[in-house]
Coordinates of C-alpha atoms and ligand atoms in Angstrom, one line a residue:
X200 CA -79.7 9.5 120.4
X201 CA -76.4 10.9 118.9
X202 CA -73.9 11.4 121.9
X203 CA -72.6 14.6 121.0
X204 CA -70.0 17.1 122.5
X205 CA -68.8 20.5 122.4
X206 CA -65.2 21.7 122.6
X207 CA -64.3 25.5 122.3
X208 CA -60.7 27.0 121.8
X209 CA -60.2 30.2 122.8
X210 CA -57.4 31.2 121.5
X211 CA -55.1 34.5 120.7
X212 CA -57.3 35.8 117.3
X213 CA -60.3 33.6 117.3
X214 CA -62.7 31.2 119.6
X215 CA -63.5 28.4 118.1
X216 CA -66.2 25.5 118.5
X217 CA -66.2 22.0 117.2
X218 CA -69.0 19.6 118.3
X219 CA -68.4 15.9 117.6
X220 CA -70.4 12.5 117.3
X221 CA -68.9 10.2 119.4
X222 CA -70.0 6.9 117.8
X223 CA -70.0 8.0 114.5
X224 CA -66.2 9.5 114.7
X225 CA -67.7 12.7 113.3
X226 CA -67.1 16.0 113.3
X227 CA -70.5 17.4 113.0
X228 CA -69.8 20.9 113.6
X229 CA -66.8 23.3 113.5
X230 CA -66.9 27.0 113.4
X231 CA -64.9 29.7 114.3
X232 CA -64.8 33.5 115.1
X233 CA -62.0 36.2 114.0
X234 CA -62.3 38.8 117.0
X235 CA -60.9 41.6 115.2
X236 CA -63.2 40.8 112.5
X237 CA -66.8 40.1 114.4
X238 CA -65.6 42.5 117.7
X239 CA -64.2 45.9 115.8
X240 CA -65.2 47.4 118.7
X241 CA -62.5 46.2 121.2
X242 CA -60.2 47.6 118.6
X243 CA -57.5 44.6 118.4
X244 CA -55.1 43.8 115.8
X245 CA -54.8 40.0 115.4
X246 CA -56.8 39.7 118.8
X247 CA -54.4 41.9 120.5
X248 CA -54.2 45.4 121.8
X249 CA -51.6 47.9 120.2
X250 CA -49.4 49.2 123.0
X251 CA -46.3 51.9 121.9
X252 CA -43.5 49.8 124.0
X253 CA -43.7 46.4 121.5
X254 CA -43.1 44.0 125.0
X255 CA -46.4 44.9 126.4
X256 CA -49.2 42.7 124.8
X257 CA -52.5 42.4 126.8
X258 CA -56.0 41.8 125.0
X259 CA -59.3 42.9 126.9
X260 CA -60.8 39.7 128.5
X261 CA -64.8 41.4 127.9
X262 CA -64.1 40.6 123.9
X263 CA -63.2 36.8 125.0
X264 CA -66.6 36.9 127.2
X265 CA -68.4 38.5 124.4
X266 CA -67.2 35.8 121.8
X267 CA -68.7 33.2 123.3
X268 CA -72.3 34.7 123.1
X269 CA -71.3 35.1 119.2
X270 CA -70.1 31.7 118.9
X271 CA -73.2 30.2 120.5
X272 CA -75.6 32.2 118.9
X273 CA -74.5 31.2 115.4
X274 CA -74.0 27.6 116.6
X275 CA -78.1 27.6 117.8
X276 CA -78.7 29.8 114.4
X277 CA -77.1 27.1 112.4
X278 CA -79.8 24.6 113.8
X279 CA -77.0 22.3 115.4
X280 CA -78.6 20.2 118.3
X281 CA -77.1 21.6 120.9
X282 CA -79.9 19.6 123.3
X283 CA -77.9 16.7 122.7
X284 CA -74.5 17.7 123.6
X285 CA -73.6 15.8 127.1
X286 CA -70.6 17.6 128.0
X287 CA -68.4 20.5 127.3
X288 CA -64.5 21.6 127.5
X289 CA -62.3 23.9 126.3
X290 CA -58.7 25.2 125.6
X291 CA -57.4 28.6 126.0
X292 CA -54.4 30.4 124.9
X293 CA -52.1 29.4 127.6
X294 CA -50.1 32.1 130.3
X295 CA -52.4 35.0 129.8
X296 CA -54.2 35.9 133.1
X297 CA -57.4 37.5 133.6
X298 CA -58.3 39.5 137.1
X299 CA -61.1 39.7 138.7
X300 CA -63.1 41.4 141.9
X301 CA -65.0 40.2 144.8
X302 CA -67.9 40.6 142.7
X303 CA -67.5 38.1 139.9
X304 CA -68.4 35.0 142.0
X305 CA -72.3 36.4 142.2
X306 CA -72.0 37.4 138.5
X307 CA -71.0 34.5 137.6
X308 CA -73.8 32.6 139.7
X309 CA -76.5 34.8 138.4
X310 CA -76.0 35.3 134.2
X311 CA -78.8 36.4 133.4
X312 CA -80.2 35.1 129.9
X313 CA -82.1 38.5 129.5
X314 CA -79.0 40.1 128.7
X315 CA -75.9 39.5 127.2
X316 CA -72.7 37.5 128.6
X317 CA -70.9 41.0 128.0
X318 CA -73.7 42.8 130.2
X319 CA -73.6 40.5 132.8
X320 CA -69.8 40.1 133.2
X321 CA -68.3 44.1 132.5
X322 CA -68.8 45.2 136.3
X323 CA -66.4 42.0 137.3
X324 CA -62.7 43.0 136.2
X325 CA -60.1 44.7 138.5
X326 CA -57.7 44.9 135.4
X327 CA -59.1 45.8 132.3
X328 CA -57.0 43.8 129.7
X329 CA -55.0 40.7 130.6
X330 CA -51.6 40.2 129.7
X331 CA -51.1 37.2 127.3
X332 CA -48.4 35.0 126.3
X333 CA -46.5 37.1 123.8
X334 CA -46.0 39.7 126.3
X335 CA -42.4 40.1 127.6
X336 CA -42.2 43.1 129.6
X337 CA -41.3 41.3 132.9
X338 CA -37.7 40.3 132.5
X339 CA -37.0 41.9 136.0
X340 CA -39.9 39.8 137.4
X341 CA -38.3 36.9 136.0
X342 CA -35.0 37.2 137.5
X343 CA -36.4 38.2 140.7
X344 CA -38.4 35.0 140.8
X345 CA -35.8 32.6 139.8
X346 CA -33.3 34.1 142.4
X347 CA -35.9 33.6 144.7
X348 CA -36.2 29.7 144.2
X349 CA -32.9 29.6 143.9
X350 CA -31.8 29.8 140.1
X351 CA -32.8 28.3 136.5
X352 CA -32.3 24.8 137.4
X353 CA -34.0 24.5 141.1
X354 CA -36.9 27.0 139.6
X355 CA -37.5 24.4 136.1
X356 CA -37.3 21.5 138.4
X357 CA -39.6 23.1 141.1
X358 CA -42.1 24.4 138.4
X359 CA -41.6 22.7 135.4
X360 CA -40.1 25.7 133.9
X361 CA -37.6 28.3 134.5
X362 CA -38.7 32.2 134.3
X363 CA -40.2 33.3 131.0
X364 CA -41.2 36.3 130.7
X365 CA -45.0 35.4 129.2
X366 CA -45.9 32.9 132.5
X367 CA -48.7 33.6 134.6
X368 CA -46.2 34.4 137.2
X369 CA -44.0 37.0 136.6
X370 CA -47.0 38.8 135.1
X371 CA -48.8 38.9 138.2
X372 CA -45.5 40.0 139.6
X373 CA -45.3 43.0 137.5
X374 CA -49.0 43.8 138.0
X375 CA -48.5 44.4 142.1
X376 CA -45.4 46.5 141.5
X377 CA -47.3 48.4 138.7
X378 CA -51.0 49.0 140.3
X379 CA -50.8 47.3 144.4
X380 CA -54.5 49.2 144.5
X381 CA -56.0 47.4 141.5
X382 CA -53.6 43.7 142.8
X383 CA -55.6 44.8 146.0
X384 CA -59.0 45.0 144.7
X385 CA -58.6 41.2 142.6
X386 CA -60.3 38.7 144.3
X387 CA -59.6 36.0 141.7
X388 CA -57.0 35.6 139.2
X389 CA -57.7 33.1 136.6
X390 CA -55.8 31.4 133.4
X391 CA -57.6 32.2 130.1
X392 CA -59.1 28.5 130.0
X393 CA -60.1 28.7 133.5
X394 CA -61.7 32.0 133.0
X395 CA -63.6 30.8 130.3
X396 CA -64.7 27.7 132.3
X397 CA -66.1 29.9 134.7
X398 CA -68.7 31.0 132.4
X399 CA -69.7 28.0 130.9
X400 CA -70.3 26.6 134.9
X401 CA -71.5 29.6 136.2
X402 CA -68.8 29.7 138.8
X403 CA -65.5 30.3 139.8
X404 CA -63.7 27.4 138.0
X405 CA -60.2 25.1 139.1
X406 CA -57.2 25.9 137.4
X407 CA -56.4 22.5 135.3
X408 CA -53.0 20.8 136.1
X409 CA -52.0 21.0 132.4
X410 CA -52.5 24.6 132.1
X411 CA -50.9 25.7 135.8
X412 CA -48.0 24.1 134.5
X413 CA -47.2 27.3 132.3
X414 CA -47.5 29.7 135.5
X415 CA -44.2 29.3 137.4
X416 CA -46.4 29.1 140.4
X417 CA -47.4 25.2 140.5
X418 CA -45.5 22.4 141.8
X419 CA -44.6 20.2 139.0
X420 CA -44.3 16.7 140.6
X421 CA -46.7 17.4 143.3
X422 CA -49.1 19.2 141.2
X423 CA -50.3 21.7 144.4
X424 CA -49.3 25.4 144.9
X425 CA -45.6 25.8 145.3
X426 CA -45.5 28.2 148.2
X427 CA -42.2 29.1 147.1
X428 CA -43.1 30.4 144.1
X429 CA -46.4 31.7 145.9
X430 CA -44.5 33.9 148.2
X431 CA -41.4 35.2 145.7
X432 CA -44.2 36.1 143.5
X433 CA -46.7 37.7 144.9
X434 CA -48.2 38.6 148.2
X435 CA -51.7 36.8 149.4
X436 CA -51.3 34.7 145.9
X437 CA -53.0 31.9 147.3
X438 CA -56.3 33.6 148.4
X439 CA -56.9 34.8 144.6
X440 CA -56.2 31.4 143.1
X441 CA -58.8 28.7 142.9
X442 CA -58.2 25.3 143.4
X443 CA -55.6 23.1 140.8
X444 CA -57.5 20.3 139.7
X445 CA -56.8 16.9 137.2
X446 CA -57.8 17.8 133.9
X447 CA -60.6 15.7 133.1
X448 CA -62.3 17.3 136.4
X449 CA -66.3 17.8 136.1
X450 CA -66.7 21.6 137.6
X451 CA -70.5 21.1 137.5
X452 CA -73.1 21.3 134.8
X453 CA -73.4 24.2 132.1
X454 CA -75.2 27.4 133.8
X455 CA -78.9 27.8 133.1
X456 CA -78.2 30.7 130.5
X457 CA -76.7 28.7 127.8
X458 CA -80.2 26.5 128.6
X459 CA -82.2 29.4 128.5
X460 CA -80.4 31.1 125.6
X461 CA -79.4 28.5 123.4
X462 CA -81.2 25.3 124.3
X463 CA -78.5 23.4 126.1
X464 CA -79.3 20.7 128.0
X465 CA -78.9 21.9 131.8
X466 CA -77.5 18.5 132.6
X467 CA -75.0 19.1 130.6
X468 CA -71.3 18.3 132.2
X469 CA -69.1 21.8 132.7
X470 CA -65.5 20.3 132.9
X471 CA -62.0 21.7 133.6
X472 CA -60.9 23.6 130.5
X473 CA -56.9 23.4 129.4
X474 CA -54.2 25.1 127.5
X475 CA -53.9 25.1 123.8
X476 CA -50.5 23.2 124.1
X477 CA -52.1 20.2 126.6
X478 CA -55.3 19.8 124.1
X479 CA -53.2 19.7 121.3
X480 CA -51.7 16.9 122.5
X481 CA -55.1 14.8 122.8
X482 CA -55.8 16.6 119.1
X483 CA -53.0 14.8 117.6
X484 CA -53.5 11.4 119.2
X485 CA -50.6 11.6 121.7
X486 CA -51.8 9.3 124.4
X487 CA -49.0 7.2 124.7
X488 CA -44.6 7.3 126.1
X489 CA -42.4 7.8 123.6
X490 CA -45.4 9.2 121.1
X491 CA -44.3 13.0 119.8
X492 CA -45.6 15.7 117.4
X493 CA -43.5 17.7 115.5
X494 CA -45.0 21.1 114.1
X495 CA -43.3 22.9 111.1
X496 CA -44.6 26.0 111.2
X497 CA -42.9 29.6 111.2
X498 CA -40.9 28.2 114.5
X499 CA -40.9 24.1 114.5
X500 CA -42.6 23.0 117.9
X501 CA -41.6 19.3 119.6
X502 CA -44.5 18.5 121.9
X503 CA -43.7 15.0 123.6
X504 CA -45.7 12.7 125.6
X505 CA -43.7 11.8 129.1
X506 CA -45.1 9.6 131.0
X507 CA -42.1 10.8 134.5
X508 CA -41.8 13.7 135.2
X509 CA -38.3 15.4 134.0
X510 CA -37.3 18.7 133.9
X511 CA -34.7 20.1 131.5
X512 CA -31.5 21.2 133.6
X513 CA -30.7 23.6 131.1
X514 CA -34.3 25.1 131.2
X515 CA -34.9 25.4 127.6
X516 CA -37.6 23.3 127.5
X517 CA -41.2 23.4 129.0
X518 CA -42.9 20.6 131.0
X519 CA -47.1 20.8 131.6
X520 CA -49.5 18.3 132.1
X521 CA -50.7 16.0 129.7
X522 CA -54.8 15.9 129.6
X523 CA -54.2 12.4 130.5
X524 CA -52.7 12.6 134.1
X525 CA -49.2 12.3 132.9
X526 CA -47.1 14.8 131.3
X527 CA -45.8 16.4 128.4
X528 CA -42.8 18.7 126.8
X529 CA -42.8 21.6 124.9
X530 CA -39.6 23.0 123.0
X531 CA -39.5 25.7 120.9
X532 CA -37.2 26.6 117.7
X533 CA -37.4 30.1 116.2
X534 CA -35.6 29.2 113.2
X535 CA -38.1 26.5 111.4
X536 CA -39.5 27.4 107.9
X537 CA -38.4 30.5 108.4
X538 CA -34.5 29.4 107.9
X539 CA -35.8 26.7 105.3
X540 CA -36.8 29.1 102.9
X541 CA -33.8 31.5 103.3
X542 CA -32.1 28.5 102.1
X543 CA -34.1 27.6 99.5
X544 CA -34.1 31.3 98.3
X545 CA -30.6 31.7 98.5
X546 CA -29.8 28.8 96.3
X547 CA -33.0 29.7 93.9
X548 CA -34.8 26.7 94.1
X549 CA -38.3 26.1 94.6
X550 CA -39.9 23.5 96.7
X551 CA -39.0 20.7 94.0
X552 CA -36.1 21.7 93.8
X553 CA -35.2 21.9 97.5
X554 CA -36.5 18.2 97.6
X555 CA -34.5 17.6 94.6
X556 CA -31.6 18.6 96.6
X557 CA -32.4 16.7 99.5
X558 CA -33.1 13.4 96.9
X559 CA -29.4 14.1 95.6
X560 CA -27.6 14.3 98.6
X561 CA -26.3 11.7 101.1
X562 CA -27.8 11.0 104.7
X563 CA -24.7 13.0 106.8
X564 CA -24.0 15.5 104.2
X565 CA -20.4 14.4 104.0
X566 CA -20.3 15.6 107.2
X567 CA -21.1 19.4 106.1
X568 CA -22.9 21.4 108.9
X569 CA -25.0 24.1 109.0
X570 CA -25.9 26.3 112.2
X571 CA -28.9 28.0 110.9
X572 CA -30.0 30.4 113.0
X573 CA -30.8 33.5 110.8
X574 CA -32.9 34.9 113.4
X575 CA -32.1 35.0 117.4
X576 CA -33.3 30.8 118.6
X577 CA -35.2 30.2 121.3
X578 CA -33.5 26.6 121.7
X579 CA -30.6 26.7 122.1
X580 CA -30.4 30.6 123.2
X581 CA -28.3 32.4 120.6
X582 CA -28.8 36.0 121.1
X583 CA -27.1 37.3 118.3
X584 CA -27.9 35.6 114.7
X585 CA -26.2 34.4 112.5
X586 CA -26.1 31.4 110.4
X587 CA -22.6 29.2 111.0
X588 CA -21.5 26.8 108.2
X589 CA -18.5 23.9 109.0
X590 CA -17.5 22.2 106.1
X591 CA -19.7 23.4 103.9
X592 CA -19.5 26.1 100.6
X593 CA -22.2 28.6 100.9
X594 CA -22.0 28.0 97.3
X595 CA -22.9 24.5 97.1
X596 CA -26.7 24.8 97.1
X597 CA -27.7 20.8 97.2
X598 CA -25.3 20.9 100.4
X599 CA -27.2 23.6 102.2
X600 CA -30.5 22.5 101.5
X601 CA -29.8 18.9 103.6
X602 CA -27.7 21.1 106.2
X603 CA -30.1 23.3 106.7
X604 CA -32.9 20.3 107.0
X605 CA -29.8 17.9 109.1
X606 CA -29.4 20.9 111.7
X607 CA -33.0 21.0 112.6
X608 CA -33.6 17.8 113.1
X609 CA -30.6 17.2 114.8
X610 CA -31.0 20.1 117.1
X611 CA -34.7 18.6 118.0
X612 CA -32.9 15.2 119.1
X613 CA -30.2 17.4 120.8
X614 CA -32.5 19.5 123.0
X615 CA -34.6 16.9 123.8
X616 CA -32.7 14.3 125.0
X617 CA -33.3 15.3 128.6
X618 CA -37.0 14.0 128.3
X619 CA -35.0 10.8 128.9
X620 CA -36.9 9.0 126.3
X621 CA -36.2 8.7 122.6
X622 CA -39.7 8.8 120.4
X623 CA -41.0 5.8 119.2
X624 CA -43.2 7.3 117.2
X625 CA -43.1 11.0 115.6
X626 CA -46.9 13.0 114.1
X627 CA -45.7 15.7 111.7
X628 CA -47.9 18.5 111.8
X629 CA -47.7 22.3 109.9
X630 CA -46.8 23.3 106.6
X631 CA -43.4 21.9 105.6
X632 CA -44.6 18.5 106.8
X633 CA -46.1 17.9 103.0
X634 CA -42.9 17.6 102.1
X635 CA -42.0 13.5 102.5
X636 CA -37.8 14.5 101.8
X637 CA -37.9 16.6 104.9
X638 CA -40.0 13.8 107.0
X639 CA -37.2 11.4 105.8
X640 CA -34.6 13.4 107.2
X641 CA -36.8 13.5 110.6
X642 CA -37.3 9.6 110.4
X643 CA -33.8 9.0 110.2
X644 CA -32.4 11.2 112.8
X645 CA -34.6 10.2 114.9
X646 CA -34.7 6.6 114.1
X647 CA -38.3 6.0 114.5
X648 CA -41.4 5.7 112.2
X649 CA -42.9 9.5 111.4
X650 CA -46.6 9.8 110.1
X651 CA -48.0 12.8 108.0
X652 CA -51.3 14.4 110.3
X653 CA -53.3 17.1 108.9
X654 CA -54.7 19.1 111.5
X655 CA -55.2 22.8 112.0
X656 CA -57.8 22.2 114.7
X657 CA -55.8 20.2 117.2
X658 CA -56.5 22.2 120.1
X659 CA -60.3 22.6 119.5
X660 CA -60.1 19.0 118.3
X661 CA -58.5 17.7 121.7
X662 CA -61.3 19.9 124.0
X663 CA -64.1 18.0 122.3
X664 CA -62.9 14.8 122.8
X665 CA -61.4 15.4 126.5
X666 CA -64.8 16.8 126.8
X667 CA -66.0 13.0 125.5
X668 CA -63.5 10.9 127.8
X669 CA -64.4 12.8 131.0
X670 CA -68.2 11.9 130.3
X671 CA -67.8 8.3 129.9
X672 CA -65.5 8.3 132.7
X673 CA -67.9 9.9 134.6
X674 CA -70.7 7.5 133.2
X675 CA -68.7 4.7 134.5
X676 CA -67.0 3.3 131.2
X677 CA -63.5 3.5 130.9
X678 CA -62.0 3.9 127.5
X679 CA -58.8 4.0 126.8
X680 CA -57.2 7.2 125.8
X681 CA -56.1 5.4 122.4
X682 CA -60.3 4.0 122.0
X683 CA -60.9 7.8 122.3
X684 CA -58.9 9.7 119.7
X685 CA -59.3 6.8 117.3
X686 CA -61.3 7.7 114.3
X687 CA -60.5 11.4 115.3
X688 CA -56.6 12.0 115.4
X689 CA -55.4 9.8 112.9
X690 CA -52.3 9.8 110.4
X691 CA -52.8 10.8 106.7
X692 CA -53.2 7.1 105.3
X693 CA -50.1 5.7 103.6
X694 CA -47.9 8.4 104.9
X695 CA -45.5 6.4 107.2
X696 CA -42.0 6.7 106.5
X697 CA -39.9 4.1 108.1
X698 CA -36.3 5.3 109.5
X699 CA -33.3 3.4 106.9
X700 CA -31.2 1.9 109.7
X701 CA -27.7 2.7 108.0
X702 CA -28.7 6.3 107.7
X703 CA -30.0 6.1 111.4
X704 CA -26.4 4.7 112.3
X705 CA -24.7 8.0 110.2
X706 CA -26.9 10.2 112.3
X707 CA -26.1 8.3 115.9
X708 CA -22.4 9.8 115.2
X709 CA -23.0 12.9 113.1
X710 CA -24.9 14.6 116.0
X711 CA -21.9 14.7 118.4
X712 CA -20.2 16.6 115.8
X713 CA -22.9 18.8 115.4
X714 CA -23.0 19.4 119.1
X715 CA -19.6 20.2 119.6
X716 CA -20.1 22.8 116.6
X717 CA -23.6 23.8 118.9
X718 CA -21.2 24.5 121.7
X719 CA -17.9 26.2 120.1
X720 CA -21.0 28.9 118.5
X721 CA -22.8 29.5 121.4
X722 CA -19.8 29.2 123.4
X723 CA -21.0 27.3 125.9
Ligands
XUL28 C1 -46.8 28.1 124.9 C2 -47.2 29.4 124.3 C3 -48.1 29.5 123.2 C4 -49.5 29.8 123.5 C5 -50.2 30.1 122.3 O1 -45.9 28.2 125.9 O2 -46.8 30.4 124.8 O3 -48.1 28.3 122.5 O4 -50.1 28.8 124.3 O5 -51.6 30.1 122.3

């Protein structure tokens, strides 16, 4: 019998659900749902709810519970053998929080298959919509917090993070100062991934140590609680959280309505869900120190794999768990394809002719530098944009088109150094990473192999097979992390790009120029 399982993704406008064969290396199933397309009712605009002050940005948690009926129902319809699938996880947008009464442990307990999830679960909220992660109305809340553990550093090194304004915490802040009668009336608080764990278990499910990374209420090195954080946050916090557990935890088995409803096997393993970030990192095969994705997408993303806990002093980047027990890094640039093709268009060049450029051009640019951040960056924090050239003509178009490229990569080596380990091996991920000019830029500042991966699904991807490894473990085999995602999360075939070591050696020196020219425009 085929060894199948089933990993969902709930994440911001869609749930998805991928079911894999685990000794055939297949992906037998993938489907996904747009919830403004198959919910109109809730009324969201890319799975979000309008709100007239742009900070606020909640979506109503009954649409998530309602997807998940939708999803099954057309997995079942579409005659996928959903007897066979041994065990389930997830991954949910990470931050947002969902709130619940002192009646959603016997809901949960007692879904009944006679009516729908939505039916069952719309008597449990004490908050109506649930602030998600591109909500930043809670600057105050964030200052309050990180005065109260004692500034940026001590907070990032207490909780992985400093204060941002989309964590769990400072939303749950905000939410006793707004409503204390509705904070009073929420029995449980739950992530988005635990939330939808619950339901799958039919019980009130552990927080995974991945996902309570993104709170600012967990201890990062300890992985319990941090009553600091606990206390400057909220009052009675620890009453309304459930338990933080490793991330490959077995909750239980799947509740007798998807059995009922949709044939599920009721033996089925229910295990911890995670954050999109933490199964994206299984999704895209980073099991191992020094592996790390890059994603070049709107922003460029650097997810790392760290195997010690460090904490970035300057707090612009984000530590969580890893799915594997150890840890991982998340750093965030604003000004990815976004700057690339205001250089591109400015010089009027198409994507040839931006590789062109690159092709003509010397590794180190003759030592022209570009600062390009055309809108406000995340990392490092520039306020105010504006792009900063040294050196270099705006004129000379071949000249912009490596700085622009240069100044990326060299800001990802930058802003990551305090990881404390240099990758050994780099996944490229997202749009721009067709583009092998760019990827040799990225293999040479970073001196280390990169490898082209195609994958839009990593998240829904990495809950399937997380889903897979907590089984066997369970079963009493052992694979390696490595055995697990082989077959699954692998490179593009002939796409490695070697680093060329005199280029790597231009680069070594090149990037203390470019951060003293970081530090006279930010002025720090
Ligand atoms: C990570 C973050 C986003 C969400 C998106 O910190 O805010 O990546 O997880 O789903």
């Amino acid at each position: 019998m085929a060894r199948l399982f089933l990993g969902l993704d709930s994440s911001t406008q869609s749930l998805s659900a991928m079911v894999v064969d685990y000794d055939s290396r297949e992906v037998v199933y993938e489907d996904s749902i747009v919830f403004d397309e198959a919910l109109p009712s809730y009324g969201t605009e890319n799975g979000v709810l309008r709100n007239p002050d742009p900070k606020i940005v909640h979506s109503p948690p009954l649409m998530w519970v309602e997807a998940l009926d939708f999803v099954f129902g057309k997995m079942h319809g579409a005659g996928v053998d959903l007897g066979s699938v041994l065990a389930i996880s997830g991954s949910g947008q990470q931050h947002g929080s969902v709130y619940m009464n002192a009646g959603a442990m016997d809901a949960l307990q007692g879904l009944d298959a006679g009516k729908t999830l939505a039916e069952n679960l719309s008597g449990v909220f004490s908050r109506k919509t649930s602030p998600i992660w591109m909500d930043s109305s809670t600057a105050e809340e964030c200052r309050e917090i990180m005065e109260a553990l004692g500034g940026l550093r001590a907070t990032a090194e207490a909780t992985g993070s400093t204060t941002f304004e989309r964590f769990t915490g400072p939303q749950i802040r905000k939410f006793t100062k707004a409503d204390r009668e509705a904070y009073e009336e929420t029995a449980h608080i739950a992530l988005v991934s635990s939330f939808m764990a619950s339901i799958i278990a039919g019980k009130i499910a552990p927080i995974d140590q991945g996902d309570g990374a993104g709170m600012n209420l967990m201890d990062i090195r300890s992985r319990t609680w941090h009553s600091g954080a606990l206390e400057a946050t909220a009052p009675d916090l620890r009453a309304r959280l459930p338990a933080l557990v490793p991330s490959a935890s077995v909750i239980g088995t799947v509740c007798a309505y998807f059995a009922e409803k949709y044939g599920l096997n009721g033996q089925a393993l229910a295990l911890a869900w995670s954050g999109d970030n933490p199964n994206s990192v299984i999704g895209v095969g980073l099991v191992k120190p020094g592996m790390v994705a890059i994603s070049l997408g709107t922003s460029d993303t650097y997810f790392g794999f760290m195997k010690e806990c460090h904490t970035d002093p300057k707090g612009e980047g984000h530590v969580f768990g890893a799915p594997t027990g150890d840890y991982m890094t998340l750093i965030c640039f604003k000004n990815g394809s976004l700057a690339r093709e205001k250089v591109r268009d400015a010089c009027g060049l198409g994507w040839d002719g931006f590789s062109a450029a690159l092709r003509s051009t010397p590794p180190g640019n003759h030592g022209k530098i570009m600062l390009p951040y055309f809108e406000p960056e995340i990392v490092p924090k520039v306020l105010e944009p504006g792009v900063r050239r040294f050196n270099l003509d705006e004129d000379d178009a071949d000249a912009n088109c490596r700085a622009v490229v240069e100044a990326q990569m060299m800001s990802m080596r930058l802003h990551s150094a305090w990881m404390g380990v240099r990758p050994s091996r780099i996944h490229a991920t997202g749009g721009a990473s067709q583009n092998p000019e760019i990827l040799r830029v990225m293999a040479d500042v970073q001196n280390c192999p990169v490898y082209r991966f195609e994958v839009s699904n990593s998240a829904v991807l990495g809950a399937a097979l997380r889903a897979a490894q907590a089984y066997l473990v369970e079963s009493g085999e052992s694979p390696a992390w490595e055995e697990v995602v082989a077959g699954f999360a692998d490179p593009v075939a002939g796409s490695m790009i070697e680093p060329d070591p005199e280029a790597a050696r231009v680069y070594d020196d090149l990037v203390e120029t470019y951060a003293e020219c970081e530090r006279e425009a930010t002025g720090r």
